[in-house]
């Protein structure tokens, strides 16, 4: 339908070498291990809310990469409405991390944010080279997404207090794997200085 | 986030060997050649509205594959709202083809419905083998999508009165190319019997 | 197996904004329409041999994108051996366009050179922005590949005397489509100045 | 070039619900940790040679998924020649696991066997539903490939004595992750009965 490829750029004004990615944070958590996950995820969401605020102040694009939870007829805003309004476990997290009009979102159907989604294209148009990966769970969708990002030669930073898993042991082993195999820089979120990152990708202080 | 892959199936109850695909029908047509396209697209939309009704009666899934028009922060329902409510050229078409709660939708960022989208996965889960391709424009996004579908070994049917292009000549040449190179069956929409297609994929009567 | 992503770079020393792509030129042509195609393809191969020589003089990487012809156990050199030594129709073309040790090759299983192949990665590592597309047939694998290249925002040049199809009419219509829809620059091969192209991508003289 | 998609089938006569995949076994191991890896990989290669022999007796297709090691101008047979003839560390493994004319091979440029390769298509044409994953290293290319296979809903079996890593601890943790997150069945290779697997995918005995 589009006459020229360049049309795409017209609506993607932001370009930034860094992006903050929130994985599966809009989630009702209404499954077996949901309560256990929530107890780890809620503190992470509080830290992530602060990190997201700082990212936006620095002009860093915020991308929600969220499961469609098999609801191919749904969309991100409907998913958000469900989690905010239906009295589900994930509500306090969604309230902390409610996206605004300037945030981007990408629906995924499987574990990795890159598998059959528009994330590749969005990152390309934003000219992102460094991803700050956050969300749930450390050892599943975050790890899948980090693995795919690594194969795409992206720089990866994971703030360890902004990701969570059901079991602490799995969280820690996944982080160790990311650092050792995927060249992930793992730091506390307070160690991330977005202005410095934009100027010199890869610069993070060990928190 | 998802514990098991099978969860995906839980929310995709419909399986059908045939799907009706509507390409870029939710479109404001507010671009240079939009008025010329509209004069061809509106009659096609009327025929397509009837075809869509018959597809739904036969239990054939209806998939809207729609450009995100560079609006990575938008979603399909917002795009639909824009076309229905902002007094744009494409409004009468959107009114004829307004999706309902049972329809599926897939956002694309580029010309082909398969390029960096979830269409592959949706077709796989629905167990679709035959696509009935409709929408705009015949020589651009419909042709791109048909080419990618052909490489995936899908059976392709294009109802010639349910696709349209800005210029009739381009429409006709694109159809000829699809028939000759992509093994597309080109028929009038009235020649499509969905019940027969489901029973015996590939069976269409030349209208 | 690989400890670092950077290892990949170590063996891809060449970087160039332009690449010459030869599509399905190593082909036995032992199929129904092969004789008809050969009569158009052989003159094109002669022009292409000259264009390839000039590309190499200018330091432009030459990439063979070739069908595996369903022989998943074969490789490009074996395919080359078959066409050169088994007395097949395509032999004179393979002799004209025999690859050397510095050329790259990518095997494809379907029509587009980008579909489930390493072409995306190779282009990325070579930092190519402009593809000069050549080979057979204009209205099939060349068109499929051009369509996919266009969706990847690559600049496209097609030397009209270095592509061929079975029927001249199909050749011409495919070229018209590429120019109109895919922003292809169609020129005679003698109009391509690789040095100028490298300096200023997109600069070609209408031959 | 290809007139009909079905041509592809003509040269892929084998169909089998199970395939044995050998990842990066043709490898010179001439890198820093190569000696340490070799001491774990050589015993695994001996077990794998036996498993490969049994797979072939049962008519199970054998697929070599091998790194191109950045040599985009090379191919699998040349890589094999290098490892067999140049006096490198990986020679004894290549001798144990030398492919024959009936084996399939897929070149990869990155860690996962599925990333920008023909593996998806080959599996599809062979109608494979269950992959037996083997090779090196457990915590890198095997894990990357297993993760991508899991997202494609394939059944996964990993014979624990036919994969190896540089450090035993990393090997074991990667296996635990595969079992817990990727639904991998981890067994000793002697527990794999290919005839039973073909009849009833998923049936393996804990060795």
XYZ file of N, CA and C in Angstrom, chain B residues 15-22 51 55 59-64 104 119 122-123 126-134 154-157 159 192 194 197-198:
114
model
N -9.402 -24.434 13.894
C -8.477 -24.959 12.910
C -9.259 -25.126 11.630
N -8.644 -24.712 10.547
C -9.339 -24.761 9.266
C -8.285 -24.770 8.178
N -8.508 -25.569 7.146
C -7.506 -25.662 6.081
C -7.506 -24.422 5.190
N -8.522 -23.584 5.328
C -8.649 -22.398 4.477
C -8.738 -21.154 5.355
N -8.132 -20.058 4.917
C -8.300 -18.774 5.602
C -8.514 -17.677 4.564
N -9.318 -16.696 4.938
C -9.516 -15.509 4.099
C -8.630 -14.398 4.650
N -7.776 -13.843 3.786
C -6.826 -12.817 4.213
C -7.186 -11.477 3.570
N -7.374 -10.461 4.397
C -7.678 -9.109 3.915
C -6.442 -8.232 4.121
N -17.981 -11.712 0.392
C -17.119 -12.899 0.510
C -16.769 -13.165 1.968
N -17.460 -16.454 4.149
C -16.366 -17.164 4.822
C -16.742 -17.449 6.275
N -17.319 -20.941 8.608
C -16.345 -21.208 9.666
C -14.906 -20.991 9.249
N -14.706 -20.269 8.157
C -13.343 -19.991 7.681
C -12.779 -18.789 8.442
N -11.599 -18.924 9.050
C -11.027 -17.788 9.777
C -10.712 -16.615 8.855
N -10.945 -15.422 9.368
C -10.703 -14.187 8.624
C -9.523 -13.469 9.279
N -8.500 -13.202 8.480
C -7.264 -12.596 9.003
C -7.030 -11.246 8.336
N -7.017 -10.188 9.135
C -6.651 -8.871 8.620
C -5.133 -8.724 8.724
N -9.050 -12.348 13.195
C -7.654 -12.265 13.600
C -7.008 -11.065 12.929
N 2.396 -13.831 10.951
C 1.490 -14.535 10.047
C 1.870 -16.005 9.874
N 0.600 -17.856 12.916
C -0.860 -17.945 12.980
C -1.369 -18.989 11.995
N -0.871 -18.950 10.773
C -1.258 -19.929 9.758
C -0.913 -21.345 10.199
N -3.374 -22.422 12.956
C -4.717 -22.658 12.412
C -4.720 -23.861 11.463
N -3.547 -24.344 11.115
C -3.380 -25.463 10.189
C -3.942 -25.138 8.794
N -3.724 -23.908 8.385
C -4.198 -23.432 7.088
C -3.275 -23.927 5.976
N -3.864 -24.410 4.898
C -3.095 -24.830 3.728
C -3.416 -23.972 2.497
N -4.575 -23.321 2.514
C -5.026 -22.525 1.373
C -5.377 -21.118 1.825
N -4.775 -20.132 1.166
C -5.097 -18.739 1.471
C -5.932 -18.142 0.348
N -7.028 -17.488 0.715
C -7.774 -16.660 -0.230
C -7.321 -15.229 0.031
N -6.550 -14.676 -0.913
C -5.924 -13.366 -0.722
C -6.757 -12.263 -1.349
N -7.023 -11.213 -0.560
C -7.820 -10.091 -1.042
C -7.211 -8.782 -0.534
N 1.982 -22.735 0.126
C 0.550 -22.606 0.389
C -0.214 -22.558 -0.935
N -1.414 -23.132 -0.945
C -2.299 -22.983 -2.094
C -2.881 -21.576 -2.077
N -2.951 -20.956 -3.236
C -3.363 -19.556 -3.287
C -4.533 -19.353 -4.227
N -5.540 -18.653 -3.718
C -6.687 -18.256 -4.537
C -6.835 -16.746 -4.421
N -9.508 -13.890 -5.550
C -10.749 -13.459 -6.220
C -10.490 -12.106 -6.889
N -16.091 -18.916 -5.526
C -15.458 -19.547 -4.360
C -16.521 -20.157 -3.458
N -16.660 -21.992 -0.126
C -15.776 -22.288 1.007
C -15.962 -23.714 1.526
N -14.059 -25.928 -0.680
C -12.621 -25.686 -0.508
C -12.086 -26.399 0.723
N -12.859 -26.338 1.797
C -12.419 -26.972 3.043
C -12.309 -28.478 2.841
